[in-house]
CSV table of C-alpha atoms in Angstrom, one decimal:
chain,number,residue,atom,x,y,z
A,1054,UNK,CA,44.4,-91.7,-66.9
A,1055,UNK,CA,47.6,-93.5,-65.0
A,1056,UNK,CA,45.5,-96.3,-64.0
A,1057,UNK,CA,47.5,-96.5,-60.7
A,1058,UNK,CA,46.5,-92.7,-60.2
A,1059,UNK,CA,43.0,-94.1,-60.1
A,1060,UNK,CA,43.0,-96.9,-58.2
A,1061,UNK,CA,44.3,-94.4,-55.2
A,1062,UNK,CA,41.6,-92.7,-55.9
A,1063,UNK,CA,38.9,-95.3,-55.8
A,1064,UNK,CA,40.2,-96.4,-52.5
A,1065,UNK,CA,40.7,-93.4,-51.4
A,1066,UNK,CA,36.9,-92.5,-52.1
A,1067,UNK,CA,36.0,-95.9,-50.2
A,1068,UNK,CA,37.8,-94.9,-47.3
A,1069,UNK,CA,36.2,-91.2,-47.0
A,1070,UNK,CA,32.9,-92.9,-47.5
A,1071,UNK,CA,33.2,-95.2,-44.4
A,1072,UNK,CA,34.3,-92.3,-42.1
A,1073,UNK,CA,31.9,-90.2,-40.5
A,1074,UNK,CA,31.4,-86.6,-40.7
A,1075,UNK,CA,33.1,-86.3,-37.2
A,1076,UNK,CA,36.0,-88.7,-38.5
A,1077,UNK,CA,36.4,-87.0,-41.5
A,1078,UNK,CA,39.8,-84.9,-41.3
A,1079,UNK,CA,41.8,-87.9,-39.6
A,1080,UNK,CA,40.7,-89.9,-42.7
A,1081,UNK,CA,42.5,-87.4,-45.0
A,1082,UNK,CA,39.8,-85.6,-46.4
A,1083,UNK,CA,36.2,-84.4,-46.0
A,1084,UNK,CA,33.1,-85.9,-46.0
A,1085,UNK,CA,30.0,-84.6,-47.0
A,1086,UNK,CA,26.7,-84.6,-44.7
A,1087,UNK,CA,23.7,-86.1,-45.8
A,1088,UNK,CA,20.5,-86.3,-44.5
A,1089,UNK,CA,19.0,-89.4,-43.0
A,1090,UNK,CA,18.0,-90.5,-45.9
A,1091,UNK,CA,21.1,-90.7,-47.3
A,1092,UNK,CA,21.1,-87.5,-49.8
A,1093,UNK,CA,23.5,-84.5,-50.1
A,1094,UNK,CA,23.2,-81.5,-49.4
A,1095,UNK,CA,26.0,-80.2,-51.6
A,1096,UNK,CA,25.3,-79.2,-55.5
A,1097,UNK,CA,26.5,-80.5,-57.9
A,1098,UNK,CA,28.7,-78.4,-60.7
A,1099,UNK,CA,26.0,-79.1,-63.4
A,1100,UNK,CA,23.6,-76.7,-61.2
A,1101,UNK,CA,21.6,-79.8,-60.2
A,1102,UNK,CA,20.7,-80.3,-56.8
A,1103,UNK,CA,21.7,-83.4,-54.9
A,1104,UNK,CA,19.8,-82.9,-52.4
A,1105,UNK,CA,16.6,-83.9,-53.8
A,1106,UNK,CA,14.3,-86.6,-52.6
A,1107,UNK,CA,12.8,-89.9,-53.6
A,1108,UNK,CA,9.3,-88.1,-53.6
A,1109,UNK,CA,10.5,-84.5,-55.4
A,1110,UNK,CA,12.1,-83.5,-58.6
A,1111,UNK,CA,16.2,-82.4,-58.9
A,1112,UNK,CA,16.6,-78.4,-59.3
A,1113,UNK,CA,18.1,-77.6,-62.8
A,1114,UNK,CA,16.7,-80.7,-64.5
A,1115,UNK,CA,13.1,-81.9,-66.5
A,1116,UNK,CA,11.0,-81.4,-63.2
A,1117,UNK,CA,8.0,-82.5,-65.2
A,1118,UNK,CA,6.7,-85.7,-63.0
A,1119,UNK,CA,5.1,-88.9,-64.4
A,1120,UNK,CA,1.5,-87.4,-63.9
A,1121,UNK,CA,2.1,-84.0,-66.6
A,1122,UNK,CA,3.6,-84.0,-69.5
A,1123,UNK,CA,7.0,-82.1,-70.9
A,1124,UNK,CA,8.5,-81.7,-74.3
A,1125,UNK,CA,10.8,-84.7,-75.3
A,1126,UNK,CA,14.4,-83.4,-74.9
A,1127,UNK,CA,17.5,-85.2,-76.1
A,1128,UNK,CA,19.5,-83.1,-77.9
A,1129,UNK,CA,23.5,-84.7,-77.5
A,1130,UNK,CA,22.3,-87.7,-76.5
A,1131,UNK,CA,24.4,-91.0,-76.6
A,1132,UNK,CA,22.5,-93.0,-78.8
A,1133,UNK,CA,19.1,-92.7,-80.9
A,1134,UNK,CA,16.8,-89.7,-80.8
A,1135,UNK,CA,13.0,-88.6,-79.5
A,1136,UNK,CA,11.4,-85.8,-80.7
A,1137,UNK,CA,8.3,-83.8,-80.3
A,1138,UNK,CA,6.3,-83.7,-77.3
A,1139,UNK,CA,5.1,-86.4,-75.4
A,1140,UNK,CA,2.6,-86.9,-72.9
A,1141,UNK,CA,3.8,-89.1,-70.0
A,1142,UNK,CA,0.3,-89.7,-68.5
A,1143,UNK,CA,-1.0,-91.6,-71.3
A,1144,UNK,CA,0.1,-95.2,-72.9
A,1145,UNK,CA,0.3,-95.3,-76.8
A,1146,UNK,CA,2.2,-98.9,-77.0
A,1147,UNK,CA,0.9,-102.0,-77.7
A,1148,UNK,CA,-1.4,-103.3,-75.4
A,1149,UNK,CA,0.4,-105.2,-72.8
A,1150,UNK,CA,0.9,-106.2,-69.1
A,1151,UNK,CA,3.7,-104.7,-67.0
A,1152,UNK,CA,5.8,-107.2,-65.1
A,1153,UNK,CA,6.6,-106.5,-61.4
A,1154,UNK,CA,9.5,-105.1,-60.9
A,1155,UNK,CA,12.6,-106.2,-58.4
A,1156,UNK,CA,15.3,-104.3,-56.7
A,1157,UNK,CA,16.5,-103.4,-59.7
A,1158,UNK,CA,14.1,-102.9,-62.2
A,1159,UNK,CA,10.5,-101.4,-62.6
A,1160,UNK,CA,8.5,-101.1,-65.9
A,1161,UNK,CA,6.3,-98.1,-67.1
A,1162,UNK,CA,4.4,-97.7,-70.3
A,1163,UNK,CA,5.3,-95.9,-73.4
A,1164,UNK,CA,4.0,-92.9,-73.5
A,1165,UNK,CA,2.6,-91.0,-76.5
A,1166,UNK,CA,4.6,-88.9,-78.9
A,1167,UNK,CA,7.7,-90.1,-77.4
A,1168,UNK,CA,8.9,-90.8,-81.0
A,1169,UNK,CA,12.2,-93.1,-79.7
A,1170,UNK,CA,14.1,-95.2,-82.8
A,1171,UNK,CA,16.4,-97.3,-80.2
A,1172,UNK,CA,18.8,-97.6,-78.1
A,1173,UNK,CA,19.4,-96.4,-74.7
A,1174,UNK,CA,17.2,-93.3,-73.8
A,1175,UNK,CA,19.0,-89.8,-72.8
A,1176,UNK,CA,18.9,-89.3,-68.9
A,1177,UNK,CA,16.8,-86.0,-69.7
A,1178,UNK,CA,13.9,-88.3,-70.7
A,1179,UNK,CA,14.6,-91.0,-68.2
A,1180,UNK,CA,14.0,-88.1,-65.8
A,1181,UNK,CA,10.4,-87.9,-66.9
A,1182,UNK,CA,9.4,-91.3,-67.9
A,1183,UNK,CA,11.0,-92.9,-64.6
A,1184,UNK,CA,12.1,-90.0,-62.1
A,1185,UNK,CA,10.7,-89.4,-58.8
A,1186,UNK,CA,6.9,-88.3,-59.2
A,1187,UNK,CA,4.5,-87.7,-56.7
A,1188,UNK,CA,3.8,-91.3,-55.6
A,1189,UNK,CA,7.1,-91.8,-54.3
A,1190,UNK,CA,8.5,-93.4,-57.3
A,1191,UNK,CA,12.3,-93.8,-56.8
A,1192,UNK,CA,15.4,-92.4,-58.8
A,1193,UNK,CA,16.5,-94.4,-61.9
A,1194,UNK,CA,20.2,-94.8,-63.1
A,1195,UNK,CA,19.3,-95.3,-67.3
A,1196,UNK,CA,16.2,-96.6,-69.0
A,1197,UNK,CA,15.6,-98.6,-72.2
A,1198,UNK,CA,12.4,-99.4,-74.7
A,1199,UNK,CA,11.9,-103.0,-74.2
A,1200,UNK,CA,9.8,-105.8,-76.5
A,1201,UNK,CA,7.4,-107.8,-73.9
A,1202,UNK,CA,5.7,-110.5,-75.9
A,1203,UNK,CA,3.4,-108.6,-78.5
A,1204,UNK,CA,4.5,-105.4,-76.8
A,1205,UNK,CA,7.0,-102.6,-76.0
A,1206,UNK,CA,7.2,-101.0,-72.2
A,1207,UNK,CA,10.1,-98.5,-70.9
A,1208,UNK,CA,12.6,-100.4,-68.0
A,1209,UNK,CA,13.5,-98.2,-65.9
A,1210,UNK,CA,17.3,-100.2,-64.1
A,1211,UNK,CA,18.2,-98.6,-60.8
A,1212,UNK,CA,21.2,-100.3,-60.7
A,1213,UNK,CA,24.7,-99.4,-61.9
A,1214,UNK,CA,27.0,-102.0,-63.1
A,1215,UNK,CA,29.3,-102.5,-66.4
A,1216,UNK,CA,29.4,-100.8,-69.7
A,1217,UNK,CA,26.4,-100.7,-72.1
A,1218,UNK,CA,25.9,-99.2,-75.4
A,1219,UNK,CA,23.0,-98.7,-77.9
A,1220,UNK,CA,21.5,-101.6,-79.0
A,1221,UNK,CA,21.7,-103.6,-76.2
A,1222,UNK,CA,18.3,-105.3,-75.4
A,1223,UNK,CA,17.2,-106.2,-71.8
A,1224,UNK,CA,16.6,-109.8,-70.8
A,1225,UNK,CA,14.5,-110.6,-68.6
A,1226,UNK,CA,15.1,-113.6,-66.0
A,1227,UNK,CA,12.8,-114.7,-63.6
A,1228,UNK,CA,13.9,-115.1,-60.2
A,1229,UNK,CA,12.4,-115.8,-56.9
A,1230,UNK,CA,14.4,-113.7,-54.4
A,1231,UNK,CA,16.2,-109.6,-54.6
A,1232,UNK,CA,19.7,-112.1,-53.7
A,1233,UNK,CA,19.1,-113.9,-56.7
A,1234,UNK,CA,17.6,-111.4,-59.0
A,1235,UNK,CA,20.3,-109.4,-57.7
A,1236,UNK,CA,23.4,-112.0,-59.1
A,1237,UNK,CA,21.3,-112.7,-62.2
A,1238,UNK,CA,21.4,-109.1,-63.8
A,1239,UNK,CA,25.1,-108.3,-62.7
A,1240,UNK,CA,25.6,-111.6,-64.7
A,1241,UNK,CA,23.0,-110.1,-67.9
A,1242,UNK,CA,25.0,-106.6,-67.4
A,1243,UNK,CA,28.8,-108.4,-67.3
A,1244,UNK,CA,27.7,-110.2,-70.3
A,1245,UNK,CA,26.5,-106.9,-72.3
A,1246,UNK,CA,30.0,-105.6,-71.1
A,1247,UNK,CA,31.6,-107.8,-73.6
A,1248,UNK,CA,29.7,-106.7,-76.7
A,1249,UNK,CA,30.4,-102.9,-75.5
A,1250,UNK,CA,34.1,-103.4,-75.5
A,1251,UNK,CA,34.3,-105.5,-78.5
A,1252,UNK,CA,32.9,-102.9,-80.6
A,1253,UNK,CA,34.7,-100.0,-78.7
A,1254,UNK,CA,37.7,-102.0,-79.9
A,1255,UNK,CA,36.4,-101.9,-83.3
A,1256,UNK,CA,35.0,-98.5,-83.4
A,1257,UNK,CA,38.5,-97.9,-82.1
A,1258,UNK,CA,40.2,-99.1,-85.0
A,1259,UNK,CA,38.3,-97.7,-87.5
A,1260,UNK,CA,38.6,-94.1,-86.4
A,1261,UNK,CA,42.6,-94.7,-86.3
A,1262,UNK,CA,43.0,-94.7,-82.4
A,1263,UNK,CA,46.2,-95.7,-80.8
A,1264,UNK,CA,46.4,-99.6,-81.0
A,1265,UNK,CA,46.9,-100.1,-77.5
A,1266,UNK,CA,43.5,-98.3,-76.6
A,1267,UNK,CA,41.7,-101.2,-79.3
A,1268,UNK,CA,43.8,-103.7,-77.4
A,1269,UNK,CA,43.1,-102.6,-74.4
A,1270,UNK,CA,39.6,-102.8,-74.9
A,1271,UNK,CA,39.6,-106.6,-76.1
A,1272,UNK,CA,41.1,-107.3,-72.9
A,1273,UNK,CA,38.3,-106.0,-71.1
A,1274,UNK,CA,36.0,-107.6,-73.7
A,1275,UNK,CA,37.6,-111.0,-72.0
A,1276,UNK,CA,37.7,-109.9,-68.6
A,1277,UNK,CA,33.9,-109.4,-68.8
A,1278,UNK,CA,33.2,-112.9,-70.1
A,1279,UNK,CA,34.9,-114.2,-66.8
A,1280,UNK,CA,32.9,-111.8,-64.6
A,1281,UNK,CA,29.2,-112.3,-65.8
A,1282,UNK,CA,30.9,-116.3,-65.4
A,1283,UNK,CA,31.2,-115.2,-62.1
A,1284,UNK,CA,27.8,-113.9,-61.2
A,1285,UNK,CA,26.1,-116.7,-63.6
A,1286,UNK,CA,27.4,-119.2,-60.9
A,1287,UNK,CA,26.4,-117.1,-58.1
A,1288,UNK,CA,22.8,-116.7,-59.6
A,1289,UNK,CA,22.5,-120.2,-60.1
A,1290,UNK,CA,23.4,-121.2,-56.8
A,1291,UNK,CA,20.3,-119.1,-55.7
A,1292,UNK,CA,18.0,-120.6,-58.1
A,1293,UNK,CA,18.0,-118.3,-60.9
A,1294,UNK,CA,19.4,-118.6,-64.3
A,1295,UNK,CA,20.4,-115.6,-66.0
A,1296,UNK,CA,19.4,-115.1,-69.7
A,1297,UNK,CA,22.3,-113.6,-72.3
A,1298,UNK,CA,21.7,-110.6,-73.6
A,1299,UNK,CA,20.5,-109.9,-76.9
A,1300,UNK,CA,22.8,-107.7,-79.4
A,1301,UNK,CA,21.9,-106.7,-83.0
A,1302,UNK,CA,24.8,-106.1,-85.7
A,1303,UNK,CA,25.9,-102.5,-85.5
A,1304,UNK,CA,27.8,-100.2,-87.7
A,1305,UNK,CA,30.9,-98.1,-86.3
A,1306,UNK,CA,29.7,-94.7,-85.5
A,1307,UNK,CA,30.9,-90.9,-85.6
A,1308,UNK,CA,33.5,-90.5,-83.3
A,1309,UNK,CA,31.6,-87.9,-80.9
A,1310,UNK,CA,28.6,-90.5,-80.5
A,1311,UNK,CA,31.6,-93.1,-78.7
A,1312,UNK,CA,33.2,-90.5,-77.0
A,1313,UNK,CA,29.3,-89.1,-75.5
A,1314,UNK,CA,28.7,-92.7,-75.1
A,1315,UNK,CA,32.6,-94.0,-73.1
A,1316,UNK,CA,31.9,-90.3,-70.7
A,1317,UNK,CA,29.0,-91.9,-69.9
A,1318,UNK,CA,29.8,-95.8,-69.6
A,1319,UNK,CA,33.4,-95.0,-69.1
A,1320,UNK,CA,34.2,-92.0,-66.9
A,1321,UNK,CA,31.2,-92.2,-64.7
A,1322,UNK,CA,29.0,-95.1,-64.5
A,1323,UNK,CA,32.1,-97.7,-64.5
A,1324,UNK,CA,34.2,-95.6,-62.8
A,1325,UNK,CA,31.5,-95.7,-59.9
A,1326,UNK,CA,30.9,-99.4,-60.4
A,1327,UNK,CA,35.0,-100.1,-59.8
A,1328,UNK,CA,34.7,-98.1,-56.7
A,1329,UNK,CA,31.6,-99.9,-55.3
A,1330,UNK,CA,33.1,-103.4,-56.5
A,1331,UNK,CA,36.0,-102.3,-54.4
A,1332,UNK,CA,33.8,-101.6,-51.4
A,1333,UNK,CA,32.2,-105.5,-52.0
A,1334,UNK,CA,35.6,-106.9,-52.0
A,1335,UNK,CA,35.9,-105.4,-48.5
A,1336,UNK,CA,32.7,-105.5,-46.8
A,1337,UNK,CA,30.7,-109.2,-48.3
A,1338,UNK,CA,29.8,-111.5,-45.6
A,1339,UNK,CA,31.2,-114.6,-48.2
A,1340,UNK,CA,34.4,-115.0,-48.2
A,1341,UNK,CA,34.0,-116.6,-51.9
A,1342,UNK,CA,32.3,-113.4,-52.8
A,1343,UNK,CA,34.7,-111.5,-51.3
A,1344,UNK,CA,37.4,-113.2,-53.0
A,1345,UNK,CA,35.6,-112.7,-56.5
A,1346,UNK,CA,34.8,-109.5,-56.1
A,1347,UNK,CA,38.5,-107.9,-55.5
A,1348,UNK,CA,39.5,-109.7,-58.7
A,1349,UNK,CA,36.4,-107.5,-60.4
A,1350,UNK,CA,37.6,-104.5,-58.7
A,1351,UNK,CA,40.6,-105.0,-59.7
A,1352,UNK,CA,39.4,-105.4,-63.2
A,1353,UNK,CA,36.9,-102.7,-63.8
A,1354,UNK,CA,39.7,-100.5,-62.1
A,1355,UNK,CA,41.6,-101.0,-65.2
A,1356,UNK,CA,38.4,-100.5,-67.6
A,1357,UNK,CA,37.7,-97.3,-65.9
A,1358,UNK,CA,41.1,-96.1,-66.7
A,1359,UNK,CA,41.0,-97.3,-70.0
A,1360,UNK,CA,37.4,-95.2,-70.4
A,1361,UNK,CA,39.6,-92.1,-69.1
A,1362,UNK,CA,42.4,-92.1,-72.1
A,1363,UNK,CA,39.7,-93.2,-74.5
A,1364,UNK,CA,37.8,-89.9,-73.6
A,1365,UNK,CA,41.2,-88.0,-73.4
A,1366,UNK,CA,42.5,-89.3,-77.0
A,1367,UNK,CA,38.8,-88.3,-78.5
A,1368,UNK,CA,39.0,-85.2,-77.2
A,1369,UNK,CA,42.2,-84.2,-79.1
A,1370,UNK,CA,40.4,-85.6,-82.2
A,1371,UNK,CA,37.1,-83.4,-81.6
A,1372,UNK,CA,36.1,-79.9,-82.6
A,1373,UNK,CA,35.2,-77.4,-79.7
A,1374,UNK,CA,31.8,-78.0,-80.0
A,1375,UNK,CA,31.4,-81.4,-80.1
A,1376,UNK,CA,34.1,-81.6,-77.3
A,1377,UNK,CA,31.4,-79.5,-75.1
A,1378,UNK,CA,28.5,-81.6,-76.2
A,1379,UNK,CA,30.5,-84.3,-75.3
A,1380,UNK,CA,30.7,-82.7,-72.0
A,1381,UNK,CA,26.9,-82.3,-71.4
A,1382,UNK,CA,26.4,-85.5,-71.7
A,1383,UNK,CA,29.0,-86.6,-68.7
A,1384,UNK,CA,28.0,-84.0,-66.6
A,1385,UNK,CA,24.1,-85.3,-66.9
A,1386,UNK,CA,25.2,-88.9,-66.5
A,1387,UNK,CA,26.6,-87.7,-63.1
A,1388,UNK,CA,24.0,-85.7,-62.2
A,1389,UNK,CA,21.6,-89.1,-63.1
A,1390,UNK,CA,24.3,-91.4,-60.6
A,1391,UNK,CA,23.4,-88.7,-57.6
A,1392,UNK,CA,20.0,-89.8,-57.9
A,1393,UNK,CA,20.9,-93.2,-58.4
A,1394,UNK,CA,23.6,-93.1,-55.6
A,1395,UNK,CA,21.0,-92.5,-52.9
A,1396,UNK,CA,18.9,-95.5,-53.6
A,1397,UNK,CA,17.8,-97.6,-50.6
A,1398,UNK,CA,19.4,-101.4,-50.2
A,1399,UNK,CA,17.4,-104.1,-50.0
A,1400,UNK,CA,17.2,-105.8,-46.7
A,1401,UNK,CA,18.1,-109.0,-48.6
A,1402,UNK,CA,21.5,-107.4,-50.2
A,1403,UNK,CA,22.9,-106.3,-47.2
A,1404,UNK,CA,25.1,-109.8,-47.2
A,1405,UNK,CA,26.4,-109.0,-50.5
A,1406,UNK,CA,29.1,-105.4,-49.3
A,1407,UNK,CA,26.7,-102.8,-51.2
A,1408,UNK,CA,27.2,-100.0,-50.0
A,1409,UNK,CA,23.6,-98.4,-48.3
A,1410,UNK,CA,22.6,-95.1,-49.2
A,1411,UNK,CA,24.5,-92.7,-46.9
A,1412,UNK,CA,27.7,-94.9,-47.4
A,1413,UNK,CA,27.4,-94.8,-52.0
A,1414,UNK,CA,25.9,-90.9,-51.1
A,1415,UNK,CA,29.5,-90.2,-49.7
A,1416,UNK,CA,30.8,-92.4,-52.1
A,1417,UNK,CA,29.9,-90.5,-54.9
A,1418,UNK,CA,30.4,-87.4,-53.4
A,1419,UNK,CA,34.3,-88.7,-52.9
A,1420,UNK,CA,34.1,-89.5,-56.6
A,1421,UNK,CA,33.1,-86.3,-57.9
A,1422,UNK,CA,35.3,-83.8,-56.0
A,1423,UNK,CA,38.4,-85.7,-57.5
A,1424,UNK,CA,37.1,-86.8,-60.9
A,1425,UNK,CA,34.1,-84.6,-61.6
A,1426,UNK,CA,33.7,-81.3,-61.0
């Protein structure tokens, strides 16, 4: 995708987002309503709902809730595999105690049967394991099997921020405030961000893409390294020092798991992330923030973009099939950022330009008539 194309785009979405309904048609577009809560009321082209809340279950997807159980689906996933049944009610890991969770994170245990060799679980599953139940548990954005000491427990990460792939393994860093923890995972996240691009560029090479994609990718790789910088030096000034991520070696893949894996990381979740970095580098009360975050937007613009032609040039490699599988998966992963979209802010971010719910709801919403439907 022109990557000047998108950058109208992005700031185009951020502009629709700050207008209200009433406002709407003198900002150049429309604006979808939500509710006071902050969710849509519009469908999504996947055939699942918006509009659900933080206490129900999304029309169209798993609605099994945290209390029942549901068969494990995951067919088309991005990255390793569950199968069978499991039975989200009961705990078949190792013996171990759940850590609390912060604004964005929470931990549940692993539940019986679910059979899962790695890697980041499909958004189907993530829907069960850490969707909205009955207890008002709140939307997730992707979900990993984590080691915690002696034992394994599922983190469910509400937040959306830089590209991941499988294999990356969650650190944990221990910090006193939502501001700090806040800082200290965009820094963990920026720092994955540089492994995922790294091997992009590799897998890039070896499947005989265009050399500018692989070289664009190592530029991002070196981008990221000065962003989780960045938000290393932010965390730290709050107290908290974030730990680096964890990688294992991993072999290039078949060309339809990068392509599931960049619609995913690429053409959504980053694509969302450049427009809500551009909305920081607008709205944060620090001017130093401020200042860093525009060069991130600016940045993550460009990754996005590059995300766009990387799905584009796979697609002209891939067989129908696969190129609709491929599909799936993109159209889940946005269906997953609508929930994650309408997430409350933390009092204690508010200082930091997040967008609150209503304002990322119409955010999205922006994103998704011109890129998504």
């Amino acid at each position: 995708m022109n990557e000047s194309r998108l950058r109208l785009v992005l700031r185009g979405a951020v502009a629709l987002a700050i207008c209200s309904p009433a406002l709407a048609a003198s900002c150049g577009g429309s604006v979808v309503p939500v509710d006071d809560a902050g969710a849509s009321s519009t469908s999504s082209s996947g055939g699942t709902s918006s509009s659900a809340s933080s206490s129900g279950s999304s029309s169209g997807s798993t609605s099994a809730s945290s209390s029942g159980s549901t068969s494990g689906s995951s067919s088309g996933s991005s990255s390793g595999s569950s199968s069978g049944s499991f039975d989200a009610s009961v705990d078949c890991g190792s013996p171990v105690e759940l850590p609390d969770g912060d604004t964005c994170t929470y931990y549940v245990p692993v539940p019986c049967g679910l059979g899962w060799d790695g890697g980041a679980i499909p958004s189907d599953t993530c829907k069960v394991l850490c969707g909205p139940d009955d207890g008002g548990g709140i939307p997730f954005a992707f979900c990993y099997v984590t080691k915690l000491g002696d034992g394994q427990a599922i983190q469910c990460n509400t937040c959306v921020a830089g590209r991941l792939n499988e294999g990356y393994a969650v650190a944990t860093t221990e910090a006193e405030t939502a501001l700090a923890a806040h800082f200290a995972l965009g820094a963990e996240l920026e720092a994955a961000s540089v492994h995922a691009f790294e091997r992009l560029a590799r897998e890039l090479e070896a499947h005989g893409a265009p050399k500018g994609l692989s070289a664009r990718a190592r530029r991002a790789a070196r981008d990221e390294i000065r962003h989780a910088r960045v938000m290393r030096t932010f965390a730290r000034k709050l107290g908290a020092d974030p730990v680096s991520p964890r990688h294992e070696p991993a072999p290039v893949r078949d060309l339809e798991s990068i392509a599931r894996e960049n619609a995913v990381e690429g053409c959504v979740r980053e694509t969302f992330g450049a427009a809500v970095a551009t909305f920081q580098a607008e709205h944060a009360t620090d001017p130093a923030l401020r200042a860093a975050m525009a060069r991130i937007a600016d940045d993550e613009t460009r990754h996005a973009a590059l995300g766009w032609d990387v799905a584009a040039w796979a697609r002209d490699q891939l067989d129908h099939d696969a190129s609709a599988r491929v599909d799936r998966e993109m159209r889940r992963a946005v269906d997953a950022l609508a929930e994650a979209a309408r997430l409350p802010l933390a009092r204690e971010l508010e200082g930091v330009g997040l967008p609150d719910a209503r304002t990322s709801t119409r955010l999205f919403e922006a994103l998704r008539a011109s890129l998504w439907s």
